[in-house]
Structure formats: structure tokens, C-alpha cells
Amino acid sequence: MHVGERFVSAPGKAILHGEHAVVHGKVALAVSLNLRTYLRLQGTASGQICIHLPNIDTFRAWDVAALQPLVSDRKGGTSLVERLRAFAGVAEGSTDSGNMAVLAFLYLYLSGFAGEELTLINKWAFQGEKIIHGNPSGVDNAVATWGGILRYHAGKITPLSRVPLLRILLTNTKVPRSTKLLVSGVKDKINKFPSIMVPVLESVDAVSRTCELTLREMATAGASAQQYDTLEELMDINQHHLSVMGVGHPALDTLCRLTLAHGLHSKLTGAGGGGCGITLLRPGNTTHPHHTPVLHTSSVRSAGISEHTSLSLNAALCDDISISLSLSLSLSLSTQC
Ligand code: PMV
């Protein structure tokens, strides 16, 4: 590693229960996944700052000298985000993931690059979330920062220390969606039908709390088949609630139907409207060494933000690749979603 180069990584996340309800003050349970995002920071002498995000096909470069004035230039009382939008040519309302990532990156870059203190990283990540999602609960940045399994309630984060090792199948329906629009759609529905939607949110809250209790019992007394039954029923109940909130999608219905045909229970995870779904795997579920790109099994509870040397980075990458290659279930969802 030459001077000025650093490798860091953060885990992926899935929400077990409580997405959307968490935005309205209810409990959510979020887990970190060993599907990590890696970042290499490298010093350059070109006078440019470059961002390469190969997974979302985004490669951009700017002159540092052109960026710096944006911090102090408060023309017309505009905010830094507005100035950056104009600078980077990102239209207001754009939901393109490359544009959103560029905007969040420039904002964080210009707001100053600090040390790796986790509370600070979490705070900055939350700012990034705000740019991308509008009104985020804070659960995503928290679980990506600290890892593990977190209970998130009205801004209060509690790591769950006594939880069993769970395995889930993560399926990307590859249906694009905007978290921002979905969150605001749920808000509109609550405003339009408060007497119908508030009990739905209360019920999701109860699902999260029941799941938390069940996980604690499983960790304390050992996991039983009945407890897995309970976890599966909770997933079914929550999936129906999320459909009632208007964030379902035919591809997610297909996922639930297909996995159920294999005796497995699924729900959407995150904002819904497409995106990803999770399927709970029981300890005895068999897997095949057949690679299907949209499927990935993962043990929940990965480490939070980590810094790597080149050696440990290679090991971590090999680990991720072998997990995705060897543990994918051959359910062939990609063609049917
Ligand atoms: O779609 P994702 O993975 O960014 O998750 C969004 C989760 C919500 O509860 C819908 C929003 C939030 O900020 O908590």
C-alpha cells in the first residue's frame, strides 16, 4: 500500500421488520450482512478529485479548485446541496442512483473529511441518506456503521447482543424504485386514512417487538422449530402489512409465492416497490453451488465499518465471492420476477 492509500468497508443491511413504520416512530430491527461495500481512497497529484463506482456505472472527475468555492459561495442564499446540484448537473427530483451517489459524495467531501470515529461517520452517512432519501429514519446508516443487529426506535439505537445466528436469502428483484417516493406515498396514505393506517403501523411495531423477543429466546434456550415457525409467520404478516401500505410489487409477490412453494417465507426488505426481498432459511435448508446473480445468502450480523490492509482486503473479498458463489439457492427467480 503506498502512502496516501486507505481501504475501508461497510456491511450491507437488511431490515428484518419495521421498514416504513420506523419513519413514523415505530420499532425496526435491522441486520448487517456480509455483503460489503469496499472503498479505496487514493491520493493523486492531478489536482482532480475522481469518483469511480463501477457497480453503478458512475465515473466522474472534477477540478478541486472548481469545487472549493462552492463551500463559501452562498449566492442567493442557496444551500450547499442546491449549489452542488447545479454544479454536478443533477436535476431536482432526479432519482438516478449514480446522480444521487455523486451528490452525496460531493456533499460529504466538501463538508470535510474527518477521522474514523464511528459516531461521526454515522452522522455523515445520515446526511448522505437525507440527500438521497429525503426523510430517512436513520436506521440504514446506523446498521452500516456499527454492524450487528440493531433495534432502532425513535432515533434510539440498541444493539441486540443475545441473538441466534440467522441465515437469510437476499433476492434482488432488479425492479428499480425510489425510497423517497415510496416513503412519501406511505405518508400520504396515513394522512388520507389515519384510522386505517395507524393500526397497521401499530401492528408492524408489535411484529418487530415479537421478533425481538423470539430472537432473544432462541439465543438463550436454543432455537426450536416452533420459534422458526413464529419467525416465518411474522414475515408473512409483515409482508401483508407492507402491501397494505402500498409498497408491494408483483415481483415481490412472485418471490413470496415461489419461495413458499419451497416451504420458505419471504418479505420485502427496505422501501419495497421492487428492490430486494429476504427469505428466512432454516438451519437444515440445502444449498446448491449454482450461481444465480440475483440471489445471495448471508449470515446476518456482519462487522460494522472496518479498515483493511491490502492482505485482509483480499481475504475479505475472497470470502464475499465464495459466499455468493457457493451458497446461492437455485430457485431461478431472475427470469420470473
Ligand atoms: O430502501 P432502503 O434499503 O433504503 O430502506 C428504506 C427503509 C425505510 O424504512 C423505508 C426508510 C427509512 O429511512 O427507514
Short mmCIF file of C-alpha atoms and ligand atoms in Angstrom, two decimals:
data_model
loop_
_atom_site.label_atom_id
_atom_site.label_comp_id
_atom_site.label_asym_id
_atom_site.label_seq_id
_atom_site.Cartn_x
_atom_site.Cartn_y
_atom_site.Cartn_z
CA MET A 1 0.00 0.00 0.00
CA HIS A 2 1.61 3.32 -0.93
CA VAL A 3 1.38 6.46 1.17
CA GLY A 4 -1.99 8.16 0.99
CA GLU A 5 -3.94 4.98 0.23
CA ARG A 6 -6.57 3.51 2.54
CA PHE A 7 -9.11 0.71 2.22
CA VAL A 8 -12.32 0.75 4.21
CA SER A 9 -15.51 -1.28 4.01
CA ALA A 10 -19.01 -1.19 5.43
CA PRO A 11 -21.56 -4.01 5.60
CA GLY A 12 -24.77 -4.25 3.61
CA LYS A 13 -28.00 -4.13 5.53
CA ALA A 14 -31.43 -5.72 5.52
CA ILE A 15 -34.40 -4.72 7.61
CA LEU A 16 -35.97 -7.73 9.32
CA HIS A 17 -39.06 -5.82 10.40
CA GLY A 18 -40.29 -2.25 10.79
CA GLU A 19 -39.43 -0.58 7.46
CA HIS A 20 -41.67 2.45 6.79
CA ALA A 21 -43.22 2.12 10.28
CA VAL A 22 -39.83 3.24 11.67
CA VAL A 23 -40.20 6.56 9.84
CA HIS A 24 -43.33 7.08 11.97
CA GLY A 25 -41.70 6.34 15.31
CA LYS A 26 -42.18 2.55 15.45
CA VAL A 27 -39.60 -0.13 16.26
CA ALA A 28 -37.44 -1.59 13.46
CA LEU A 29 -34.96 -4.47 13.55
CA ALA A 30 -32.07 -4.07 11.13
CA VAL A 31 -29.26 -6.52 10.48
CA SER A 32 -25.88 -6.11 8.85
CA LEU A 33 -24.92 -8.52 6.06
CA ASN A 34 -21.58 -9.84 4.94
CA LEU A 35 -22.19 -8.31 1.50
CA ARG A 36 -19.81 -5.41 1.94
CA THR A 37 -19.11 -2.21 0.04
CA TYR A 38 -15.39 -1.51 -0.32
CA LEU A 39 -13.83 1.87 -0.75
CA ARG A 40 -10.29 2.63 -1.80
CA LEU A 41 -9.11 6.15 -1.13
CA GLN A 42 -6.03 7.10 -3.08
CA GLY A 43 -4.10 10.37 -3.16
CA THR A 44 -3.48 11.88 -6.62
CA ALA A 45 -1.26 14.66 -7.88
CA SER A 46 -3.61 15.63 -10.72
CA GLY A 47 -5.45 18.39 -8.88
CA GLN A 48 -8.62 16.46 -9.56
CA ILE A 49 -10.98 14.51 -7.39
CA CYS A 50 -12.28 11.37 -9.09
CA ILE A 51 -15.05 9.00 -8.09
CA HIS A 52 -15.25 5.51 -9.58
CA LEU A 53 -18.35 3.50 -8.71
CA PRO A 54 -18.14 0.57 -11.13
CA ASN A 55 -21.22 -1.25 -9.76
CA ILE A 56 -23.50 1.61 -10.76
CA ASP A 57 -21.50 2.60 -13.82
CA THR A 58 -20.55 6.01 -12.46
CA PHE A 59 -17.17 7.59 -13.22
CA ARG A 60 -16.77 11.32 -12.64
CA ALA A 61 -13.89 13.76 -12.07
CA TRP A 62 -13.76 17.43 -11.03
CA ASP A 63 -11.03 20.02 -10.52
CA VAL A 64 -10.57 20.51 -6.80
CA ALA A 65 -10.04 24.22 -7.49
CA ALA A 66 -13.52 24.47 -9.03
CA LEU A 67 -15.14 22.68 -6.10
CA GLN A 68 -13.68 24.64 -3.19
CA PRO A 69 -15.52 27.95 -3.91
CA LEU A 70 -18.88 26.16 -3.65
CA VAL A 71 -18.42 25.91 0.11
CA SER A 72 -18.31 29.65 0.79
CA ASP A 73 -20.25 30.95 -2.21
CA ARG A 74 -23.78 31.40 -0.77
CA LYS A 75 -25.24 33.07 -3.87
CA GLY A 76 -28.93 33.89 -3.38
CA GLY A 77 -29.00 32.10 -0.01
CA THR A 78 -28.79 28.70 -1.70
CA SER A 79 -27.84 25.64 0.35
CA LEU A 80 -24.68 23.65 -0.36
CA VAL A 81 -26.81 20.79 -1.75
CA GLU A 82 -28.53 23.14 -4.18
CA ARG A 83 -25.19 24.59 -5.32
CA LEU A 84 -23.83 21.07 -5.78
CA ARG A 85 -26.87 20.04 -7.80
CA ALA A 86 -26.25 22.93 -10.18
CA PHE A 87 -22.51 22.21 -10.29
CA ALA A 88 -22.88 18.49 -10.99
CA GLY A 89 -25.89 18.93 -13.30
CA VAL A 90 -28.24 16.87 -11.15
CA ALA A 91 -31.87 17.91 -11.66
CA GLU A 92 -34.07 18.45 -8.59
CA GLY A 93 -36.21 15.31 -8.23
CA SER A 94 -33.69 13.06 -10.02
CA THR A 95 -33.73 9.54 -8.56
CA ASP A 96 -30.89 8.16 -10.70
CA SER A 97 -28.64 6.20 -8.32
CA GLY A 98 -25.41 7.45 -9.99
CA ASN A 99 -26.52 11.10 -9.64
CA MET A 100 -27.62 10.57 -6.05
CA ALA A 101 -24.32 8.91 -5.14
CA VAL A 102 -22.34 11.75 -6.78
CA LEU A 103 -24.33 14.37 -4.90
CA ALA A 104 -23.94 12.64 -1.53
CA PHE A 105 -20.22 12.10 -2.20
CA LEU A 106 -19.55 15.74 -3.11
CA TYR A 107 -21.51 16.95 -0.09
CA LEU A 108 -19.54 14.74 2.27
CA TYR A 109 -16.25 15.59 0.57
CA LEU A 110 -16.82 19.33 0.85
CA SER A 111 -18.08 19.08 4.40
CA GLY A 112 -14.63 17.91 5.42
CA PHE A 113 -13.05 14.51 5.67
CA ALA A 114 -12.76 13.56 9.32
CA GLY A 115 -11.13 10.63 11.17
CA GLU A 116 -12.87 7.28 11.59
CA GLU A 117 -14.81 7.99 14.68
CA LEU A 118 -17.99 5.92 14.37
CA THR A 119 -20.44 8.46 15.74
CA LEU A 120 -19.15 10.98 13.26
CA ILE A 121 -19.27 8.50 10.37
CA ASN A 122 -22.85 7.68 11.31
CA LYS A 123 -23.71 11.38 11.35
CA TRP A 124 -22.15 11.99 7.93
CA ALA A 125 -23.78 8.88 6.50
CA PHE A 126 -27.13 10.18 7.75
CA GLN A 127 -26.53 13.42 5.82
CA GLY A 128 -25.88 11.31 2.70
CA GLU A 129 -29.12 9.42 3.34
CA LYS A 130 -31.00 12.72 3.63
CA ILE A 131 -29.75 13.81 0.22
CA ILE A 132 -30.76 10.51 -1.36
CA HIS A 133 -33.94 9.65 0.59
CA GLY A 134 -35.34 12.96 1.80
CA ASN A 135 -36.72 11.91 5.19
CA PRO A 136 -34.75 8.85 6.36
CA SER A 137 -35.30 7.25 9.76
CA GLY A 138 -31.55 6.82 10.35
CA VAL A 139 -31.72 3.03 10.63
CA ASP A 140 -29.72 2.32 7.44
CA ASN A 141 -26.69 4.45 8.29
CA ALA A 142 -26.70 3.17 11.88
CA VAL A 143 -26.56 -0.53 10.97
CA ALA A 144 -23.96 0.06 8.25
CA THR A 145 -21.79 1.95 10.74
CA TRP A 146 -22.00 -0.32 13.77
CA GLY A 147 -22.83 -3.67 12.16
CA GLY A 148 -24.50 -6.42 14.18
CA ILE A 149 -28.27 -6.46 14.75
CA LEU A 150 -29.81 -3.22 15.89
CA ARG A 151 -33.14 -2.25 17.37
CA TYR A 152 -33.98 1.23 16.18
CA HIS A 153 -36.75 3.22 17.82
CA ALA A 154 -37.38 6.97 17.51
CA GLY A 155 -33.68 7.71 16.99
CA LYS A 156 -32.55 5.41 19.83
CA ILE A 157 -30.21 2.63 18.70
CA THR A 158 -29.87 -0.51 20.83
CA PRO A 159 -27.54 -3.31 19.68
CA LEU A 160 -29.11 -6.73 20.31
CA SER A 161 -26.37 -8.78 21.90
CA ARG A 162 -28.27 -12.01 22.54
CA VAL A 163 -29.42 -13.19 19.12
CA PRO A 164 -29.04 -16.50 17.29
CA LEU A 165 -27.10 -16.77 14.02
CA LEU A 166 -29.74 -16.50 11.32
CA ARG A 167 -29.32 -17.21 7.64
CA ILE A 168 -31.32 -15.42 5.00
CA LEU A 169 -31.57 -15.48 1.24
CA LEU A 170 -31.41 -11.99 -0.24
CA THR A 171 -33.09 -11.58 -3.62
CA ASN A 172 -32.70 -8.53 -5.80
CA THR A 173 -35.82 -8.26 -7.97
CA LYS A 174 -33.88 -5.74 -10.07
CA VAL A 175 -37.02 -3.60 -10.18
CA PRO A 176 -35.79 -0.01 -9.67
CA ARG A 177 -37.60 2.16 -7.18
CA SER A 178 -37.22 5.40 -5.28
CA THR A 179 -37.17 5.14 -1.48
CA LYS A 180 -38.01 8.84 -1.31
CA LEU A 181 -41.22 8.45 -3.36
CA LEU A 182 -42.27 5.28 -1.53
CA VAL A 183 -41.76 6.89 1.91
CA SER A 184 -43.80 9.92 0.87
CA GLY A 185 -46.51 7.66 -0.61
CA VAL A 186 -46.89 5.90 2.74
CA LYS A 187 -47.12 9.27 4.49
CA ASP A 188 -49.89 10.37 2.10
CA LYS A 189 -51.79 7.15 2.78
CA ILE A 190 -51.52 7.65 6.56
CA ASN A 191 -52.79 11.23 6.18
CA LYS A 192 -55.66 10.10 3.97
CA PHE A 193 -56.72 7.08 6.04
CA PRO A 194 -55.40 7.66 9.58
CA SER A 195 -57.91 5.38 11.28
CA ILE A 196 -56.96 2.54 8.91
CA MET A 197 -53.20 3.07 8.63
CA VAL A 198 -52.29 3.91 12.23
CA PRO A 199 -53.38 0.43 13.45
CA VAL A 200 -51.29 -1.09 10.61
CA LEU A 201 -48.22 0.78 11.89
CA GLU A 202 -49.03 -0.34 15.46
CA SER A 203 -49.23 -3.92 14.25
CA VAL A 204 -45.85 -3.67 12.47
CA ASP A 205 -44.43 -2.31 15.73
CA ALA A 206 -45.80 -5.38 17.54
CA VAL A 207 -44.31 -7.66 14.85
CA SER A 208 -40.84 -6.12 15.43
CA ARG A 209 -41.17 -6.46 19.21
CA THR A 210 -42.38 -10.08 18.95
CA CYS A 211 -39.49 -10.88 16.60
CA GLU A 212 -37.01 -9.33 19.03
CA LEU A 213 -38.41 -11.40 21.90
CA THR A 214 -38.32 -14.59 19.82
CA LEU A 215 -34.69 -13.97 18.78
CA ARG A 216 -33.72 -13.44 22.42
CA GLU A 217 -35.44 -16.71 23.45
CA MET A 218 -33.74 -18.56 20.58
CA ALA A 219 -30.33 -17.26 21.71
CA THR A 220 -30.96 -18.12 25.35
CA ALA A 221 -32.63 -21.51 25.17
CA GLY A 222 -31.55 -22.74 21.72
CA ALA A 223 -33.58 -22.43 18.52
CA SER A 224 -36.62 -24.70 18.15
CA ALA A 225 -38.76 -25.50 15.10
CA GLN A 226 -41.67 -23.63 16.77
CA GLN A 227 -39.58 -20.48 17.02
CA TYR A 228 -38.71 -20.70 13.34
CA ASP A 229 -42.47 -21.13 12.68
CA THR A 230 -43.05 -17.90 14.62
CA LEU A 231 -40.36 -16.02 12.66
CA GLU A 232 -41.92 -17.23 9.40
CA GLU A 233 -45.43 -16.19 10.44
CA LEU A 234 -44.13 -12.76 11.41
CA MET A 235 -42.57 -12.38 7.96
CA ASP A 236 -45.88 -13.28 6.28
CA ILE A 237 -47.85 -10.86 8.48
CA ASN A 238 -45.43 -8.01 7.86
CA GLN A 239 -45.35 -8.62 4.11
CA HIS A 240 -49.15 -8.24 4.02
CA HIS A 241 -48.96 -5.04 6.08
CA LEU A 242 -46.37 -3.61 3.70
CA SER A 243 -48.64 -4.41 0.75
CA VAL A 244 -51.46 -2.58 2.58
CA MET A 245 -49.11 0.43 2.89
CA GLY A 246 -48.83 0.36 -0.92
CA VAL A 247 -45.17 -0.65 -1.17
CA GLY A 248 -45.62 -4.15 -2.60
CA HIS A 249 -44.79 -5.10 -6.19
CA PRO A 250 -45.70 -8.06 -8.46
CA ALA A 251 -42.01 -9.12 -8.46
CA LEU A 252 -42.08 -9.30 -4.66
CA ASP A 253 -45.36 -11.27 -4.80
CA THR A 254 -43.61 -13.69 -7.18
CA LEU A 255 -40.72 -14.04 -4.75
CA CYS A 256 -43.11 -14.84 -1.88
CA ARG A 257 -45.09 -17.32 -3.97
CA LEU A 258 -42.05 -19.11 -5.41
CA THR A 259 -40.21 -19.41 -2.12
CA LEU A 260 -43.37 -20.60 -0.38
CA ALA A 261 -43.60 -23.39 -2.95
CA HIS A 262 -40.24 -24.48 -1.46
CA GLY A 263 -41.57 -24.13 2.09
CA LEU A 264 -39.77 -20.82 2.64
CA HIS A 265 -41.19 -17.49 3.82
CA SER A 266 -40.22 -14.12 2.40
CA LYS A 267 -40.89 -10.44 2.75
CA LEU A 268 -39.65 -7.29 1.09
CA THR A 269 -36.81 -5.51 2.86
CA GLY A 270 -36.24 -1.77 2.78
CA ALA A 271 -38.53 0.55 0.89
CA GLY A 272 -40.24 -2.07 -1.30
CA GLY A 273 -41.87 -1.23 -4.65
CA GLY A 274 -39.36 -3.70 -6.15
CA GLY A 275 -35.85 -3.63 -4.69
CA CYS A 276 -34.86 -6.58 -2.50
CA GLY A 277 -36.66 -9.30 -0.60
CA ILE A 278 -35.43 -11.56 2.20
CA THR A 279 -36.24 -15.21 2.74
CA LEU A 280 -35.62 -16.89 6.07
CA LEU A 281 -33.58 -20.09 5.81
CA ARG A 282 -33.99 -22.78 8.43
CA PRO A 283 -30.79 -24.47 9.66
CA GLY A 284 -31.43 -27.58 7.54
CA ASN A 285 -32.06 -25.81 4.21
CA THR A 286 -29.83 -27.25 1.48
CA THR A 287 -27.99 -25.03 -0.96
CA HIS A 288 -26.59 -25.69 -4.41
CA PRO A 289 -23.32 -24.46 -5.94
CA HIS A 290 -25.30 -22.91 -8.77
CA HIS A 291 -24.70 -19.22 -9.33
CA THR A 292 -27.76 -17.08 -9.93
CA PRO A 293 -26.71 -13.43 -9.95
CA VAL A 294 -29.76 -12.00 -8.22
CA LEU A 295 -29.58 -14.34 -5.22
CA HIS A 296 -27.26 -14.16 -2.28
CA THR A 297 -27.42 -15.91 1.06
CA SER A 298 -25.91 -14.20 4.01
CA SER A 299 -25.46 -14.69 7.71
CA VAL A 300 -26.86 -11.69 9.48
CA ARG A 301 -24.55 -9.85 11.90
CA SER A 302 -21.52 -8.62 10.00
CA ALA A 303 -18.88 -6.23 11.40
CA GLY A 304 -19.52 -2.50 11.10
CA ILE A 305 -17.17 -0.02 9.42
CA SER A 306 -13.74 -1.69 9.09
CA GLU A 307 -10.37 -0.58 7.81
CA HIS A 308 -8.34 -3.11 5.81
CA THR A 309 -4.74 -3.68 4.90
CA SER A 310 -4.30 -5.00 1.34
CA LEU A 311 -3.89 -8.52 2.73
CA SER A 312 -7.01 -8.51 4.88
CA LEU A 313 -8.87 -6.84 2.00
CA ASN A 314 -8.02 -9.71 -0.35
CA ALA A 315 -9.18 -12.23 2.25
CA ALA A 316 -12.43 -10.35 2.83
CA LEU A 317 -13.13 -10.08 -0.90
CA CYS A 318 -12.45 -13.80 -1.44
CA ASP A 319 -14.81 -14.56 1.43
CA ASP A 320 -17.60 -12.48 -0.10
CA ILE A 321 -17.10 -14.00 -3.54
CA SER A 322 -17.08 -17.57 -2.25
CA ILE A 323 -20.21 -16.92 -0.20
CA SER A 324 -22.09 -15.60 -3.21
CA LEU A 325 -20.90 -18.42 -5.45
CA SER A 326 -21.36 -21.37 -3.18
CA LEU A 327 -24.47 -20.53 -1.19
CA SER A 328 -26.87 -19.30 -3.84
CA LEU A 329 -30.10 -21.28 -3.92
CA SER A 330 -31.11 -22.40 -7.37
CA LEU A 331 -34.66 -21.06 -7.35
CA SER A 332 -34.28 -19.33 -10.75
CA LEU A 333 -36.13 -16.24 -9.67
CA SER A 334 -34.29 -13.99 -12.08
CA THR A 335 -36.36 -14.96 -15.06
CA GLN A 336 -39.69 -14.95 -13.27
CA CYS A 337 -39.67 -11.75 -11.18
O1 PMV B 1 -34.85 1.12 0.67
P1 PMV B 1 -33.82 1.18 1.72
O2 PMV B 1 -32.98 -0.04 1.78
O3 PMV B 1 -33.03 2.44 1.69
O4 PMV B 1 -34.60 1.20 3.15
C1 PMV B 1 -35.54 2.18 3.45
C2 PMV B 1 -36.14 1.92 4.81
C3 PMV B 1 -37.33 2.81 5.15
O5 PMV B 1 -37.82 2.42 6.42
C4 PMV B 1 -38.47 2.63 4.13
C5 PMV B 1 -36.94 4.28 5.17
C6 PMV B 1 -36.05 4.67 6.36
O6 PMV B 1 -35.42 5.72 6.24
O7 PMV B 1 -36.04 3.98 7.39
#
